[in-house]
């Protein structure tokens, strides 16, 4: 960051904080990666240790930028749970253990950089809309199916935030008599169709331990009858939840991301068919796979940071110039 290197260009620091790992990057104005850093999230050490590690990771990336002669224009940090972007508040995370944490302010005081706070799945949705599978679309449902299930709903452009509470697709009840959910309810979509639920259901049914949902997908493709039953139940539940979302919000595009979407057509084809069966008068959305993979959240964090750096004259949703970095 010395004056000697001012011509080398600007960047932002982007960080996606997950329950198990953090993905960091330096992103230039064209959203090209100029550096990356991955670290485990010290979740078991408690929320203070996680905040310390976030600050250390941002600091390390700032150091990378200095070495490369890049000027850091700000940082974007996205986290899971309930996130109020407008108040820069990490309201709640069951995974990371914090409540009502003014995370952006805490980090700004530690590292001396402007920090924009975002929600990991909404940031992923923004990234898919700007750089990935939903480029050019305005009514988009982005669904991340991993350990849990969450969604970002872009309606007429920007994502619906509702104080950070919007998009909890995983907690739509699909089976009122179903298994207890971590949220305190019962039979939520997440208890049937998350990657974790698929793996657990297969083991419960077959007695066989599997490494994860990817293995159940493989067994399903190979014709394993019990895997097929578990997979079908997950697809049916997803179709039911997506039909509800489609009826309410009429997305033109549903973009599926997260670990379960790695199954590709094994998930997409039956899901398209069963969603279509459930719809009558509604606008029928295209159902596609996400393009940005597990980088979506980090790229979304970068878009948040650039938006803040440019906020005086650049909207987050720049319709006429959708290919221009924010
Ligand atoms: Zn729930």
PDB file of C-alpha atoms in Angstrom, residues 206-321:
ATOM      1  CA  UNK A 206     -29.959 -48.985   5.370  1.00  0.00           C
ATOM      2  CA  UNK A 207     -27.704 -49.257   8.399  1.00  0.00           C
ATOM      3  CA  UNK A 208     -24.783 -48.276   6.179  1.00  0.00           C
ATOM      4  CA  UNK A 209     -22.548 -45.374   7.107  1.00  0.00           C
ATOM      5  CA  UNK A 210     -21.963 -42.943   4.219  1.00  0.00           C
ATOM      6  CA  UNK A 211     -19.502 -40.073   3.963  1.00  0.00           C
ATOM      7  CA  UNK A 212     -22.151 -37.634   2.830  1.00  0.00           C
ATOM      8  CA  UNK A 213     -24.962 -36.875   0.424  1.00  0.00           C
ATOM      9  CA  UNK A 214     -22.621 -37.259  -2.563  1.00  0.00           C
ATOM     10  CA  UNK A 215     -22.290 -40.947  -1.733  1.00  0.00           C
ATOM     11  CA  UNK A 216     -26.080 -41.316  -1.516  1.00  0.00           C
ATOM     12  CA  UNK A 217     -26.296 -39.636  -4.933  1.00  0.00           C
ATOM     13  CA  UNK A 218     -23.821 -42.130  -6.353  1.00  0.00           C
ATOM     14  CA  UNK A 219     -25.736 -45.049  -4.850  1.00  0.00           C
ATOM     15  CA  UNK A 220     -28.978 -43.653  -6.251  1.00  0.00           C
ATOM     16  CA  UNK A 221     -27.460 -43.463  -9.720  1.00  0.00           C
ATOM     17  CA  UNK A 222     -26.261 -47.062  -9.318  1.00  0.00           C
ATOM     18  CA  UNK A 223     -29.778 -48.270  -8.571  1.00  0.00           C
ATOM     19  CA  UNK A 224     -29.569 -48.781  -4.802  1.00  0.00           C
ATOM     20  CA  UNK A 225     -33.251 -49.020  -3.823  1.00  0.00           C
ATOM     21  CA  UNK A 226     -32.891 -47.456  -0.366  1.00  0.00           C
ATOM     22  CA  UNK A 227     -30.811 -44.587  -1.696  1.00  0.00           C
ATOM     23  CA  UNK A 228     -33.475 -44.010  -4.350  1.00  0.00           C
ATOM     24  CA  UNK A 229     -36.212 -43.772  -1.709  1.00  0.00           C
ATOM     25  CA  UNK A 230     -34.235 -41.244   0.332  1.00  0.00           C
ATOM     26  CA  UNK A 231     -33.363 -39.255  -2.777  1.00  0.00           C
ATOM     27  CA  UNK A 232     -36.964 -39.241  -4.019  1.00  0.00           C
ATOM     28  CA  UNK A 233     -38.242 -38.029  -0.681  1.00  0.00           C
ATOM     29  CA  UNK A 234     -35.717 -35.178  -0.701  1.00  0.00           C
ATOM     30  CA  UNK A 235     -36.636 -34.217  -4.276  1.00  0.00           C
ATOM     31  CA  UNK A 236     -40.369 -34.288  -3.460  1.00  0.00           C
ATOM     32  CA  UNK A 237     -39.858 -32.079  -0.423  1.00  0.00           C
ATOM     33  CA  UNK A 238     -37.754 -29.620  -2.424  1.00  0.00           C
ATOM     34  CA  UNK A 239     -40.377 -29.517  -5.163  1.00  0.00           C
ATOM     35  CA  UNK A 240     -43.088 -28.779  -2.588  1.00  0.00           C
ATOM     36  CA  UNK A 241     -41.104 -25.940  -1.017  1.00  0.00           C
ATOM     37  CA  UNK A 242     -40.108 -24.492  -4.386  1.00  0.00           C
ATOM     38  CA  UNK A 243     -43.730 -24.620  -5.541  1.00  0.00           C
ATOM     39  CA  UNK A 244     -44.711 -22.556  -2.500  1.00  0.00           C
ATOM     40  CA  UNK A 245     -41.933 -20.049  -3.190  1.00  0.00           C
ATOM     41  CA  UNK A 246     -42.884 -19.928  -6.864  1.00  0.00           C
ATOM     42  CA  UNK A 247     -46.520 -19.237  -6.044  1.00  0.00           C
ATOM     43  CA  UNK A 248     -45.553 -16.374  -3.725  1.00  0.00           C
ATOM     44  CA  UNK A 249     -42.725 -14.737  -5.647  1.00  0.00           C
ATOM     45  CA  UNK A 250     -42.829 -16.031  -9.231  1.00  0.00           C
ATOM     46  CA  UNK A 251     -39.101 -16.273  -9.897  1.00  0.00           C
ATOM     47  CA  UNK A 252     -38.156 -16.610 -13.557  1.00  0.00           C
ATOM     48  CA  UNK A 253     -35.102 -18.579 -12.532  1.00  0.00           C
ATOM     49  CA  UNK A 254     -34.321 -20.935  -9.646  1.00  0.00           C
ATOM     50  CA  UNK A 255     -30.575 -21.391  -9.170  1.00  0.00           C
ATOM     51  CA  UNK A 256     -29.478 -24.361  -7.075  1.00  0.00           C
ATOM     52  CA  UNK A 257     -26.137 -24.210  -5.285  1.00  0.00           C
ATOM     53  CA  UNK A 258     -24.469 -25.899  -2.339  1.00  0.00           C
ATOM     54  CA  UNK A 259     -23.206 -29.441  -1.974  1.00  0.00           C
ATOM     55  CA  UNK A 260     -26.388 -31.256  -3.025  1.00  0.00           C
ATOM     56  CA  UNK A 261     -26.472 -29.373  -6.349  1.00  0.00           C
ATOM     57  CA  UNK A 262     -23.178 -31.077  -7.211  1.00  0.00           C
ATOM     58  CA  UNK A 263     -25.335 -34.093  -8.060  1.00  0.00           C
ATOM     59  CA  UNK A 264     -26.280 -32.206 -11.242  1.00  0.00           C
ATOM     60  CA  UNK A 265     -28.978 -33.793 -13.378  1.00  0.00           C
ATOM     61  CA  UNK A 266     -29.657 -36.502 -10.827  1.00  0.00           C
ATOM     62  CA  UNK A 267     -31.206 -33.706  -8.767  1.00  0.00           C
ATOM     63  CA  UNK A 268     -32.219 -31.213 -11.439  1.00  0.00           C
ATOM     64  CA  UNK A 269     -34.175 -33.447 -13.802  1.00  0.00           C
ATOM     65  CA  UNK A 270     -36.608 -35.008 -11.316  1.00  0.00           C
ATOM     66  CA  UNK A 271     -36.882 -31.704  -9.473  1.00  0.00           C
ATOM     67  CA  UNK A 272     -37.887 -29.853 -12.659  1.00  0.00           C
ATOM     68  CA  UNK A 273     -40.478 -32.528 -13.431  1.00  0.00           C
ATOM     69  CA  UNK A 274     -42.003 -32.593  -9.949  1.00  0.00           C
ATOM     70  CA  UNK A 275     -42.064 -28.828  -9.641  1.00  0.00           C
ATOM     71  CA  UNK A 276     -43.825 -28.592 -13.011  1.00  0.00           C
ATOM     72  CA  UNK A 277     -46.435 -31.126 -11.809  1.00  0.00           C
ATOM     73  CA  UNK A 278     -47.220 -28.931  -8.814  1.00  0.00           C
ATOM     74  CA  UNK A 279     -47.666 -25.706 -10.771  1.00  0.00           C
ATOM     75  CA  UNK A 280     -50.806 -24.737 -12.651  1.00  0.00           C
ATOM     76  CA  UNK A 281     -51.312 -21.059 -13.465  1.00  0.00           C
ATOM     77  CA  UNK A 282     -47.984 -19.870 -12.014  1.00  0.00           C
ATOM     78  CA  UNK A 283     -45.083 -18.628 -14.050  1.00  0.00           C
ATOM     79  CA  UNK A 284     -42.922 -21.714 -14.552  1.00  0.00           C
ATOM     80  CA  UNK A 285     -39.345 -20.968 -13.514  1.00  0.00           C
ATOM     81  CA  UNK A 286     -36.275 -22.379 -15.170  1.00  0.00           C
ATOM     82  CA  UNK A 287     -34.354 -24.526 -12.700  1.00  0.00           C
ATOM     83  CA  UNK A 288     -30.594 -24.421 -13.222  1.00  0.00           C
ATOM     84  CA  UNK A 289     -27.429 -25.221 -11.367  1.00  0.00           C
ATOM     85  CA  UNK A 290     -25.313 -22.443  -9.865  1.00  0.00           C
ATOM     86  CA  UNK A 291     -22.162 -21.533 -11.782  1.00  0.00           C
ATOM     87  CA  UNK A 292     -19.919 -20.119  -9.095  1.00  0.00           C
ATOM     88  CA  UNK A 293     -19.756 -23.168  -6.828  1.00  0.00           C
ATOM     89  CA  UNK A 294     -18.391 -22.557  -3.361  1.00  0.00           C
ATOM     90  CA  UNK A 295     -16.855 -19.252  -4.474  1.00  0.00           C
ATOM     91  CA  UNK A 296     -20.247 -17.521  -4.703  1.00  0.00           C
ATOM     92  CA  UNK A 297     -20.256 -16.246  -1.125  1.00  0.00           C
ATOM     93  CA  UNK A 298     -16.725 -14.882  -1.350  1.00  0.00           C
ATOM     94  CA  UNK A 299     -17.446 -13.143  -4.662  1.00  0.00           C
ATOM     95  CA  UNK A 300     -20.625 -11.718  -3.129  1.00  0.00           C
ATOM     96  CA  UNK A 301     -18.548 -10.387  -0.231  1.00  0.00           C
ATOM     97  CA  UNK A 302     -16.341  -8.667  -2.803  1.00  0.00           C
ATOM     98  CA  UNK A 303     -19.368  -7.145  -4.525  1.00  0.00           C
ATOM     99  CA  UNK A 304     -20.562  -5.806  -1.151  1.00  0.00           C
ATOM    100  CA  UNK A 305     -17.166  -4.235  -0.543  1.00  0.00           C
ATOM    101  CA  UNK A 306     -16.979  -2.637  -3.996  1.00  0.00           C
ATOM    102  CA  UNK A 307     -20.529  -1.379  -3.615  1.00  0.00           C
ATOM    103  CA  UNK A 308     -19.579   0.351  -0.379  1.00  0.00           C
ATOM    104  CA  UNK A 309     -16.340   1.714  -1.836  1.00  0.00           C
ATOM    105  CA  UNK A 310     -18.263   3.150  -4.779  1.00  0.00           C
ATOM    106  CA  UNK A 311     -21.483   3.895  -2.919  1.00  0.00           C
ATOM    107  CA  UNK A 312     -21.606   7.588  -3.689  1.00  0.00           C
ATOM    108  CA  UNK A 313     -22.502   6.987  -7.297  1.00  0.00           C
ATOM    109  CA  UNK A 314     -22.977   3.286  -7.975  1.00  0.00           C
ATOM    110  CA  UNK A 315     -26.078   1.271  -7.110  1.00  0.00           C
ATOM    111  CA  UNK A 316     -25.782  -2.399  -6.154  1.00  0.00           C
ATOM    112  CA  UNK A 317     -28.171  -3.183  -8.973  1.00  0.00           C
ATOM    113  CA  UNK A 318     -26.854  -1.507 -12.073  1.00  0.00           C
ATOM    114  CA  UNK A 319     -29.293  -2.663 -14.698  1.00  0.00           C
ATOM    115  CA  UNK A 320     -27.963  -0.786 -17.706  1.00  0.00           C
ATOM    116  CA  UNK A 321     -24.428  -2.010 -17.120  1.00  0.00           C
TER     117      UNK A 321
END
